[in-house]
Amino acid sequence: MTTTRVRDRAATRQRLLDAARELFAEHGYEHVTVRMIATASAANVALISRYFGSKAALFGEVVGSESTVRQVIEGDPDGLARRLAEHLVRQIRFGPESPVLRALDWSVGSREVQPVLREVLEQAMVGPLTAQLTGPNARARALLTSSVLMGPRTLRRLLMLDDLQTADPAMLTERLTAVFEICLG
């Protein structure tokens, strides 16, 4: 009697993504191997290349799959500065809640994934911001806004954010709204 194992490409691909998300969040890009991902997902290591092309491309898909900032950007352009401020205050107060943000924090310095991260940030943040803006220098204003959004990640790693985490959220939101209005305007 022969047993045939049912192949489910979508389920295997999802297991690889889930395992990679958790491992990248725990160890960062450079400390995770494709063998670790394959073992954690109970999949053949060759499937990483087949489904994603490379470990870096897999990382890009993991990071790009959970972009909350894109959802913040969408909507009425008149409330964009306020929505961005509220989003940033949540990140400052609660830190990287998701495994994807933790993976990004751990891995942003890796030269191997920098091109992938640039593409993800372009698609998730800079491009959508540019599309929301009218007038001259829309892309430059989107990049300036993106740099303000990304800044707390570096500060969190280097200085911690204890003083900001305990500051009045309403005050932070008002000040950041003013900053974003200047960047976007």
mmCIF file with all atom_site columns, C-alpha atoms in Angstrom:
data_model
loop_
_atom_site.group_PDB
_atom_site.id
_atom_site.type_symbol
_atom_site.label_atom_id
_atom_site.label_alt_id
_atom_site.label_comp_id
_atom_site.label_asym_id
_atom_site.label_entity_id
_atom_site.label_seq_id
_atom_site.pdbx_PDB_ins_code
_atom_site.Cartn_x
_atom_site.Cartn_y
_atom_site.Cartn_z
_atom_site.occupancy
_atom_site.B_iso_or_equiv
_atom_site.pdbx_formal_charge
_atom_site.auth_seq_id
_atom_site.auth_comp_id
_atom_site.auth_asym_id
_atom_site.auth_atom_id
_atom_site.pdbx_PDB_model_num
ATOM 1   C CA . MET A 1 1   ? 0.000  0.000  0.000  1.00 0.00 ? 1   MET A CA 1
ATOM 2   C CA . THR A 1 2   ? 1.428  3.381  -1.012 1.00 0.00 ? 2   THR A CA 1
ATOM 3   C CA . THR A 1 3   ? 0.684  6.614  0.748  1.00 0.00 ? 3   THR A CA 1
ATOM 4   C CA . THR A 1 4   ? 0.546  9.718  -1.381 1.00 0.00 ? 4   THR A CA 1
ATOM 5   C CA . ARG A 1 5   ? 1.299  12.958 0.336  1.00 0.00 ? 5   ARG A CA 1
ATOM 6   C CA . VAL A 1 6   ? -0.946 15.752 -0.831 1.00 0.00 ? 6   VAL A CA 1
ATOM 7   C CA . ARG A 1 7   ? 1.098  18.721 -1.949 1.00 0.00 ? 7   ARG A CA 1
ATOM 8   C CA . ASP A 1 8   ? -0.331 22.062 -1.102 1.00 0.00 ? 8   ASP A CA 1
ATOM 9   C CA . ARG A 1 9   ? 1.850  24.810 -2.524 1.00 0.00 ? 9   ARG A CA 1
ATOM 10  C CA . ALA A 1 10  ? -0.105 27.620 -0.844 1.00 0.00 ? 10  ALA A CA 1
ATOM 11  C CA . ALA A 1 11  ? 0.019  25.972 2.592  1.00 0.00 ? 11  ALA A CA 1
ATOM 12  C CA . THR A 1 12  ? 3.743  25.226 2.312  1.00 0.00 ? 12  THR A CA 1
ATOM 13  C CA . ARG A 1 13  ? 4.473  28.757 1.128  1.00 0.00 ? 13  ARG A CA 1
ATOM 14  C CA . GLN A 1 14  ? 2.488  30.145 4.072  1.00 0.00 ? 14  GLN A CA 1
ATOM 15  C CA . ARG A 1 15  ? 4.338  27.882 6.542  1.00 0.00 ? 15  ARG A CA 1
ATOM 16  C CA . LEU A 1 16  ? 7.639  29.206 5.152  1.00 0.00 ? 16  LEU A CA 1
ATOM 17  C CA . LEU A 1 17  ? 6.438  32.810 5.533  1.00 0.00 ? 17  LEU A CA 1
ATOM 18  C CA . ASP A 1 18  ? 5.205  32.189 9.085  1.00 0.00 ? 18  ASP A CA 1
ATOM 19  C CA . ALA A 1 19  ? 8.435  30.479 10.146 1.00 0.00 ? 19  ALA A CA 1
ATOM 20  C CA . ALA A 1 20  ? 10.560 33.188 8.532  1.00 0.00 ? 20  ALA A CA 1
ATOM 21  C CA . ARG A 1 21  ? 8.507  35.936 10.216 1.00 0.00 ? 21  ARG A CA 1
ATOM 22  C CA . GLU A 1 22  ? 9.058  34.453 13.652 1.00 0.00 ? 22  GLU A CA 1
ATOM 23  C CA . LEU A 1 23  ? 12.737 33.649 13.129 1.00 0.00 ? 23  LEU A CA 1
ATOM 24  C CA . PHE A 1 24  ? 13.583 37.047 11.614 1.00 0.00 ? 24  PHE A CA 1
ATOM 25  C CA . ALA A 1 25  ? 11.747 38.745 14.499 1.00 0.00 ? 25  ALA A CA 1
ATOM 26  C CA . GLU A 1 26  ? 13.679 36.735 17.067 1.00 0.00 ? 26  GLU A CA 1
ATOM 27  C CA . HIS A 1 27  ? 17.147 36.731 15.519 1.00 0.00 ? 27  HIS A CA 1
ATOM 28  C CA . GLY A 1 28  ? 17.289 39.298 12.714 1.00 0.00 ? 28  GLY A CA 1
ATOM 29  C CA . TYR A 1 29  ? 18.013 38.654 9.065  1.00 0.00 ? 29  TYR A CA 1
ATOM 30  C CA . GLU A 1 30  ? 21.726 37.917 9.326  1.00 0.00 ? 30  GLU A CA 1
ATOM 31  C CA . HIS A 1 31  ? 21.367 35.307 12.064 1.00 0.00 ? 31  HIS A CA 1
ATOM 32  C CA . VAL A 1 32  ? 18.693 33.242 10.332 1.00 0.00 ? 32  VAL A CA 1
ATOM 33  C CA . THR A 1 33  ? 19.609 30.600 7.767  1.00 0.00 ? 33  THR A CA 1
ATOM 34  C CA . VAL A 1 34  ? 17.402 29.078 5.109  1.00 0.00 ? 34  VAL A CA 1
ATOM 35  C CA . ARG A 1 35  ? 17.891 25.735 6.858  1.00 0.00 ? 35  ARG A CA 1
ATOM 36  C CA . MET A 1 36  ? 16.460 27.193 10.071 1.00 0.00 ? 36  MET A CA 1
ATOM 37  C CA . ILE A 1 37  ? 13.407 28.439 8.153  1.00 0.00 ? 37  ILE A CA 1
ATOM 38  C CA . ALA A 1 38  ? 12.958 25.118 6.364  1.00 0.00 ? 38  ALA A CA 1
ATOM 39  C CA . THR A 1 39  ? 13.252 23.156 9.607  1.00 0.00 ? 39  THR A CA 1
ATOM 40  C CA . ALA A 1 40  ? 10.798 25.411 11.452 1.00 0.00 ? 40  ALA A CA 1
ATOM 41  C CA . SER A 1 41  ? 8.271  25.111 8.625  1.00 0.00 ? 41  SER A CA 1
ATOM 42  C CA . ALA A 1 42  ? 8.775  21.362 8.044  1.00 0.00 ? 42  ALA A CA 1
ATOM 43  C CA . ALA A 1 43  ? 9.564  22.067 4.402  1.00 0.00 ? 43  ALA A CA 1
ATOM 44  C CA . ASN A 1 44  ? 12.397 21.263 2.038  1.00 0.00 ? 44  ASN A CA 1
ATOM 45  C CA . VAL A 1 45  ? 15.056 23.981 2.000  1.00 0.00 ? 45  VAL A CA 1
ATOM 46  C CA . ALA A 1 46  ? 14.925 24.081 -1.831 1.00 0.00 ? 46  ALA A CA 1
ATOM 47  C CA . LEU A 1 47  ? 11.360 25.380 -1.649 1.00 0.00 ? 47  LEU A CA 1
ATOM 48  C CA . ILE A 1 48  ? 12.607 28.727 -0.333 1.00 0.00 ? 48  ILE A CA 1
ATOM 49  C CA . SER A 1 49  ? 14.388 29.311 -3.639 1.00 0.00 ? 49  SER A CA 1
ATOM 50  C CA . ARG A 1 50  ? 11.497 27.953 -5.647 1.00 0.00 ? 50  ARG A CA 1
ATOM 51  C CA . TYR A 1 51  ? 8.797  30.053 -3.952 1.00 0.00 ? 51  TYR A CA 1
ATOM 52  C CA . PHE A 1 52  ? 10.742 33.224 -3.123 1.00 0.00 ? 52  PHE A CA 1
ATOM 53  C CA . GLY A 1 53  ? 13.963 33.234 -5.140 1.00 0.00 ? 53  GLY A CA 1
ATOM 54  C CA . SER A 1 54  ? 16.256 33.977 -2.198 1.00 0.00 ? 54  SER A CA 1
ATOM 55  C CA . LYS A 1 55  ? 16.360 34.504 1.545  1.00 0.00 ? 55  LYS A CA 1
ATOM 56  C CA . ALA A 1 56  ? 16.470 38.276 0.938  1.00 0.00 ? 56  ALA A CA 1
ATOM 57  C CA . ALA A 1 57  ? 13.355 38.122 -1.251 1.00 0.00 ? 57  ALA A CA 1
ATOM 58  C CA . LEU A 1 58  ? 11.607 36.039 1.419  1.00 0.00 ? 58  LEU A CA 1
ATOM 59  C CA . PHE A 1 59  ? 12.553 38.684 3.987  1.00 0.00 ? 59  PHE A CA 1
ATOM 60  C CA . GLY A 1 60  ? 11.141 41.385 1.695  1.00 0.00 ? 60  GLY A CA 1
ATOM 61  C CA . GLU A 1 61  ? 7.863  39.547 1.408  1.00 0.00 ? 61  GLU A CA 1
ATOM 62  C CA . VAL A 1 62  ? 7.688  39.074 5.178  1.00 0.00 ? 62  VAL A CA 1
ATOM 63  C CA . VAL A 1 63  ? 8.333  42.767 5.843  1.00 0.00 ? 63  VAL A CA 1
ATOM 64  C CA . GLY A 1 64  ? 6.055  43.943 3.037  1.00 0.00 ? 64  GLY A CA 1
ATOM 65  C CA . SER A 1 65  ? 3.170  41.744 4.126  1.00 0.00 ? 65  SER A CA 1
ATOM 66  C CA . GLU A 1 66  ? 2.333  43.738 7.212  1.00 0.00 ? 66  GLU A CA 1
ATOM 67  C CA . SER A 1 67  ? 2.672  47.365 6.338  1.00 0.00 ? 67  SER A CA 1
ATOM 68  C CA . THR A 1 68  ? 0.304  49.215 8.628  1.00 0.00 ? 68  THR A CA 1
ATOM 69  C CA . VAL A 1 69  ? 1.593  52.592 7.489  1.00 0.00 ? 69  VAL A CA 1
ATOM 70  C CA . ARG A 1 70  ? 0.060  52.108 4.041  1.00 0.00 ? 70  ARG A CA 1
ATOM 71  C CA . GLN A 1 71  ? -3.364 51.779 5.664  1.00 0.00 ? 71  GLN A CA 1
ATOM 72  C CA . VAL A 1 72  ? -2.678 54.955 7.654  1.00 0.00 ? 72  VAL A CA 1
ATOM 73  C CA . ILE A 1 73  ? -1.745 56.825 4.471  1.00 0.00 ? 73  ILE A CA 1
ATOM 74  C CA . GLU A 1 74  ? -4.895 55.816 2.587  1.00 0.00 ? 74  GLU A CA 1
ATOM 75  C CA . GLY A 1 75  ? -7.930 57.974 3.111  1.00 0.00 ? 75  GLY A CA 1
ATOM 76  C CA . ASP A 1 76  ? -8.721 61.666 3.145  1.00 0.00 ? 76  ASP A CA 1
ATOM 77  C CA . PRO A 1 77  ? -5.553 63.673 2.409  1.00 0.00 ? 77  PRO A CA 1
ATOM 78  C CA . ASP A 1 78  ? -6.767 66.439 4.747  1.00 0.00 ? 78  ASP A CA 1
ATOM 79  C CA . GLY A 1 79  ? -6.414 64.188 7.807  1.00 0.00 ? 79  GLY A CA 1
ATOM 80  C CA . LEU A 1 80  ? -3.122 62.593 6.722  1.00 0.00 ? 80  LEU A CA 1
ATOM 81  C CA . ALA A 1 81  ? -0.817 64.567 9.049  1.00 0.00 ? 81  ALA A CA 1
ATOM 82  C CA . ARG A 1 82  ? -2.953 63.687 12.062 1.00 0.00 ? 82  ARG A CA 1
ATOM 83  C CA . ARG A 1 83  ? -3.204 59.995 11.119 1.00 0.00 ? 83  ARG A CA 1
ATOM 84  C CA . LEU A 1 84  ? 0.573  59.803 10.669 1.00 0.00 ? 84  LEU A CA 1
ATOM 85  C CA . ALA A 1 85  ? 1.114  61.483 14.041 1.00 0.00 ? 85  ALA A CA 1
ATOM 86  C CA . GLU A 1 86  ? -1.256 59.086 15.801 1.00 0.00 ? 86  GLU A CA 1
ATOM 87  C CA . HIS A 1 87  ? 0.445  56.122 14.115 1.00 0.00 ? 87  HIS A CA 1
ATOM 88  C CA . LEU A 1 88  ? 3.883  57.302 15.201 1.00 0.00 ? 88  LEU A CA 1
ATOM 89  C CA . VAL A 1 89  ? 2.741  57.949 18.771 1.00 0.00 ? 89  VAL A CA 1
ATOM 90  C CA . ARG A 1 90  ? 1.409  54.363 18.919 1.00 0.00 ? 90  ARG A CA 1
ATOM 91  C CA . GLN A 1 91  ? 4.787  53.071 17.731 1.00 0.00 ? 91  GLN A CA 1
ATOM 92  C CA . ILE A 1 92  ? 6.657  55.214 20.248 1.00 0.00 ? 92  ILE A CA 1
ATOM 93  C CA . ARG A 1 93  ? 4.443  54.192 23.152 1.00 0.00 ? 93  ARG A CA 1
ATOM 94  C CA . PHE A 1 94  ? 4.124  50.496 22.452 1.00 0.00 ? 94  PHE A CA 1
ATOM 95  C CA . GLY A 1 95  ? 7.227  49.658 20.423 1.00 0.00 ? 95  GLY A CA 1
ATOM 96  C CA . PRO A 1 96  ? 7.316  47.162 17.631 1.00 0.00 ? 96  PRO A CA 1
ATOM 97  C CA . GLU A 1 97  ? 4.266  45.069 18.467 1.00 0.00 ? 97  GLU A CA 1
ATOM 98  C CA . SER A 1 98  ? 4.378  42.864 15.424 1.00 0.00 ? 98  SER A CA 1
ATOM 99  C CA . PRO A 1 99  ? 7.023  40.297 14.569 1.00 0.00 ? 99  PRO A CA 1
ATOM 100 C CA . VAL A 1 100 ? 7.511  42.092 11.252 1.00 0.00 ? 100 VAL A CA 1
ATOM 101 C CA . LEU A 1 101 ? 8.462  45.379 12.912 1.00 0.00 ? 101 LEU A CA 1
ATOM 102 C CA . ARG A 1 102 ? 10.808 43.523 15.255 1.00 0.00 ? 102 ARG A CA 1
ATOM 103 C CA . ALA A 1 103 ? 12.364 41.795 12.225 1.00 0.00 ? 103 ALA A CA 1
ATOM 104 C CA . LEU A 1 104 ? 12.814 45.166 10.554 1.00 0.00 ? 104 LEU A CA 1
ATOM 105 C CA . ASP A 1 105 ? 14.400 46.642 13.673 1.00 0.00 ? 105 ASP A CA 1
ATOM 106 C CA . TRP A 1 106 ? 16.831 43.714 13.925 1.00 0.00 ? 106 TRP A CA 1
ATOM 107 C CA . SER A 1 107 ? 17.721 43.666 10.244 1.00 0.00 ? 107 SER A CA 1
ATOM 108 C CA . VAL A 1 108 ? 17.782 47.203 8.876  1.00 0.00 ? 108 VAL A CA 1
ATOM 109 C CA . GLY A 1 109 ? 21.601 47.335 9.001  1.00 0.00 ? 109 GLY A CA 1
ATOM 110 C CA . SER A 1 110 ? 22.118 44.289 6.795  1.00 0.00 ? 110 SER A CA 1
ATOM 111 C CA . ARG A 1 111 ? 23.609 45.252 3.423  1.00 0.00 ? 111 ARG A CA 1
ATOM 112 C CA . GLU A 1 112 ? 22.113 42.166 1.827  1.00 0.00 ? 112 GLU A CA 1
ATOM 113 C CA . VAL A 1 113 ? 18.538 43.228 2.509  1.00 0.00 ? 113 VAL A CA 1
ATOM 114 C CA . GLN A 1 114 ? 18.895 46.981 2.030  1.00 0.00 ? 114 GLN A CA 1
ATOM 115 C CA . PRO A 1 115 ? 17.818 46.860 -1.644 1.00 0.00 ? 115 PRO A CA 1
ATOM 116 C CA . VAL A 1 116 ? 14.821 44.742 -0.678 1.00 0.00 ? 116 VAL A CA 1
ATOM 117 C CA . LEU A 1 117 ? 13.925 47.103 2.173  1.00 0.00 ? 117 LEU A CA 1
ATOM 118 C CA . ARG A 1 118 ? 14.205 50.117 -0.150 1.00 0.00 ? 118 ARG A CA 1
ATOM 119 C CA . GLU A 1 119 ? 11.722 48.475 -2.505 1.00 0.00 ? 119 GLU A CA 1
ATOM 120 C CA . VAL A 1 120 ? 9.346  47.590 0.329  1.00 0.00 ? 120 VAL A CA 1
ATOM 121 C CA . LEU A 1 121 ? 9.510  51.115 1.770  1.00 0.00 ? 121 LEU A CA 1
ATOM 122 C CA . GLU A 1 122 ? 8.941  52.577 -1.684 1.00 0.00 ? 122 GLU A CA 1
ATOM 123 C CA . GLN A 1 123 ? 5.831  50.447 -2.184 1.00 0.00 ? 123 GLN A CA 1
ATOM 124 C CA . ALA A 1 124 ? 4.462  50.709 1.356  1.00 0.00 ? 124 ALA A CA 1
ATOM 125 C CA . MET A 1 125 ? 5.296  54.295 2.283  1.00 0.00 ? 125 MET A CA 1
ATOM 126 C CA . VAL A 1 126 ? 7.033  56.619 -0.173 1.00 0.00 ? 126 VAL A CA 1
ATOM 127 C CA . GLY A 1 127 ? 4.937  55.734 -3.222 1.00 0.00 ? 127 GLY A CA 1
ATOM 128 C CA . PRO A 1 128 ? 1.560  55.956 -1.443 1.00 0.00 ? 128 PRO A CA 1
ATOM 129 C CA . LEU A 1 129 ? 2.582  59.214 0.262  1.00 0.00 ? 129 LEU A CA 1
ATOM 130 C CA . THR A 1 130 ? 3.704  60.709 -3.046 1.00 0.00 ? 130 THR A CA 1
ATOM 131 C CA . ALA A 1 131 ? 0.378  59.712 -4.606 1.00 0.00 ? 131 ALA A CA 1
ATOM 132 C CA . GLN A 1 132 ? -1.518 61.532 -1.828 1.00 0.00 ? 132 GLN A CA 1
ATOM 133 C CA . LEU A 1 133 ? 0.336  64.806 -2.344 1.00 0.00 ? 133 LEU A CA 1
ATOM 134 C CA . THR A 1 134 ? -0.316 67.532 -4.875 1.00 0.00 ? 134 THR A CA 1
ATOM 135 C CA . GLY A 1 135 ? 1.875  70.406 -5.915 1.00 0.00 ? 135 GLY A CA 1
ATOM 136 C CA . PRO A 1 136 ? 5.602  70.670 -6.501 1.00 0.00 ? 136 PRO A CA 1
ATOM 137 C CA . ASN A 1 137 ? 8.200  68.335 -5.013 1.00 0.00 ? 137 ASN A CA 1
ATOM 138 C CA . ALA A 1 138 ? 5.663  65.706 -3.933 1.00 0.00 ? 138 ALA A CA 1
ATOM 139 C CA . ARG A 1 139 ? 8.272  62.939 -3.843 1.00 0.00 ? 139 ARG A CA 1
ATOM 140 C CA . ALA A 1 140 ? 10.725 65.047 -1.822 1.00 0.00 ? 140 ALA A CA 1
ATOM 141 C CA . ARG A 1 141 ? 7.971  65.844 0.685  1.00 0.00 ? 141 ARG A CA 1
ATOM 142 C CA . ALA A 1 142 ? 7.035  62.156 0.842  1.00 0.00 ? 142 ALA A CA 1
ATOM 143 C CA . LEU A 1 143 ? 10.673 61.235 1.518  1.00 0.00 ? 143 LEU A CA 1
ATOM 144 C CA . LEU A 1 144 ? 10.943 63.873 4.246  1.00 0.00 ? 144 LEU A CA 1
ATOM 145 C CA . THR A 1 145 ? 7.771  62.552 5.859  1.00 0.00 ? 145 THR A CA 1
ATOM 146 C CA . SER A 1 146 ? 9.078  58.989 5.588  1.00 0.00 ? 146 SER A CA 1
ATOM 147 C CA . SER A 1 147 ? 12.306 59.974 7.317  1.00 0.00 ? 147 SER A CA 1
ATOM 148 C CA . VAL A 1 148 ? 10.327 61.371 10.243 1.00 0.00 ? 148 VAL A CA 1
ATOM 149 C CA . LEU A 1 149 ? 8.297  58.141 10.408 1.00 0.00 ? 149 LEU A CA 1
ATOM 150 C CA . MET A 1 150 ? 11.416 55.948 10.325 1.00 0.00 ? 150 MET A CA 1
ATOM 151 C CA . GLY A 1 151 ? 13.442 57.979 12.837 1.00 0.00 ? 151 GLY A CA 1
ATOM 152 C CA . PRO A 1 152 ? 12.005 56.454 16.024 1.00 0.00 ? 152 PRO A CA 1
ATOM 153 C CA . ARG A 1 153 ? 13.227 52.996 14.960 1.00 0.00 ? 153 ARG A CA 1
ATOM 154 C CA . THR A 1 154 ? 16.816 54.177 15.151 1.00 0.00 ? 154 THR A CA 1
ATOM 155 C CA . LEU A 1 155 ? 16.209 56.057 18.383 1.00 0.00 ? 155 LEU A CA 1
ATOM 156 C CA . ARG A 1 156 ? 14.521 53.032 19.914 1.00 0.00 ? 156 ARG A CA 1
ATOM 157 C CA . ARG A 1 157 ? 17.568 50.882 19.182 1.00 0.00 ? 157 ARG A CA 1
ATOM 158 C CA . LEU A 1 158 ? 20.147 53.434 20.300 1.00 0.00 ? 158 LEU A CA 1
ATOM 159 C CA . LEU A 1 159 ? 18.603 55.514 23.073 1.00 0.00 ? 159 LEU A CA 1
ATOM 160 C CA . MET A 1 160 ? 15.438 53.694 24.060 1.00 0.00 ? 160 MET A CA 1
ATOM 161 C CA . LEU A 1 161 ? 12.381 55.916 24.210 1.00 0.00 ? 161 LEU A CA 1
ATOM 162 C CA . ASP A 1 162 ? 11.497 55.881 27.886 1.00 0.00 ? 162 ASP A CA 1
ATOM 163 C CA . ASP A 1 163 ? 10.943 59.642 28.115 1.00 0.00 ? 163 ASP A CA 1
ATOM 164 C CA . LEU A 1 164 ? 8.769  59.662 25.008 1.00 0.00 ? 164 LEU A CA 1
ATOM 165 C CA . GLN A 1 165 ? 6.881  56.547 26.070 1.00 0.00 ? 165 GLN A CA 1
ATOM 166 C CA . THR A 1 166 ? 5.788  58.233 29.289 1.00 0.00 ? 166 THR A CA 1
ATOM 167 C CA . ALA A 1 167 ? 5.046  61.637 27.715 1.00 0.00 ? 167 ALA A CA 1
ATOM 168 C CA . ASP A 1 168 ? 1.454  62.766 27.265 1.00 0.00 ? 168 ASP A CA 1
ATOM 169 C CA . PRO A 1 169 ? 0.206  61.105 24.048 1.00 0.00 ? 169 PRO A CA 1
ATOM 170 C CA . ALA A 1 170 ? -2.058 64.057 23.221 1.00 0.00 ? 170 ALA A CA 1
ATOM 171 C CA . MET A 1 171 ? 0.893  66.455 23.420 1.00 0.00 ? 171 MET A CA 1
ATOM 172 C CA . LEU A 1 172 ? 3.029  64.166 21.240 1.00 0.00 ? 172 LEU A CA 1
ATOM 173 C CA . THR A 1 173 ? 0.232  63.809 18.709 1.00 0.00 ? 173 THR A CA 1
ATOM 174 C CA . GLU A 1 174 ? -0.290 67.572 18.453 1.00 0.00 ? 174 GLU A CA 1
ATOM 175 C CA . ARG A 1 175 ? 3.421  68.284 17.994 1.00 0.00 ? 175 ARG A CA 1
ATOM 176 C CA . LEU A 1 176 ? 3.911  65.479 15.492 1.00 0.00 ? 176 LEU A CA 1
ATOM 177 C CA . THR A 1 177 ? 0.833  66.589 13.564 1.00 0.00 ? 177 THR A CA 1
ATOM 178 C CA . ALA A 1 178 ? 2.466  70.015 13.198 1.00 0.00 ? 178 ALA A CA 1
ATOM 179 C CA . VAL A 1 179 ? 5.729  68.376 12.051 1.00 0.00 ? 179 VAL A CA 1
ATOM 180 C CA . PHE A 1 180 ? 3.900  66.234 9.485  1.00 0.00 ? 180 PHE A CA 1
ATOM 181 C CA . GLU A 1 181 ? 1.892  69.225 8.231  1.00 0.00 ? 181 GLU A CA 1
ATOM 182 C CA . ILE A 1 182 ? 5.180  71.017 7.554  1.00 0.00 ? 182 ILE A CA 1
ATOM 183 C CA . CYS A 1 183 ? 6.733  67.955 5.870  1.00 0.00 ? 183 CYS A CA 1
ATOM 184 C CA . LEU A 1 184 ? 3.687  67.287 3.718  1.00 0.00 ? 184 LEU A CA 1
ATOM 185 C CA . GLY A 1 185 ? 2.854  70.943 2.924  1.00 0.00 ? 185 GLY A CA 1
#
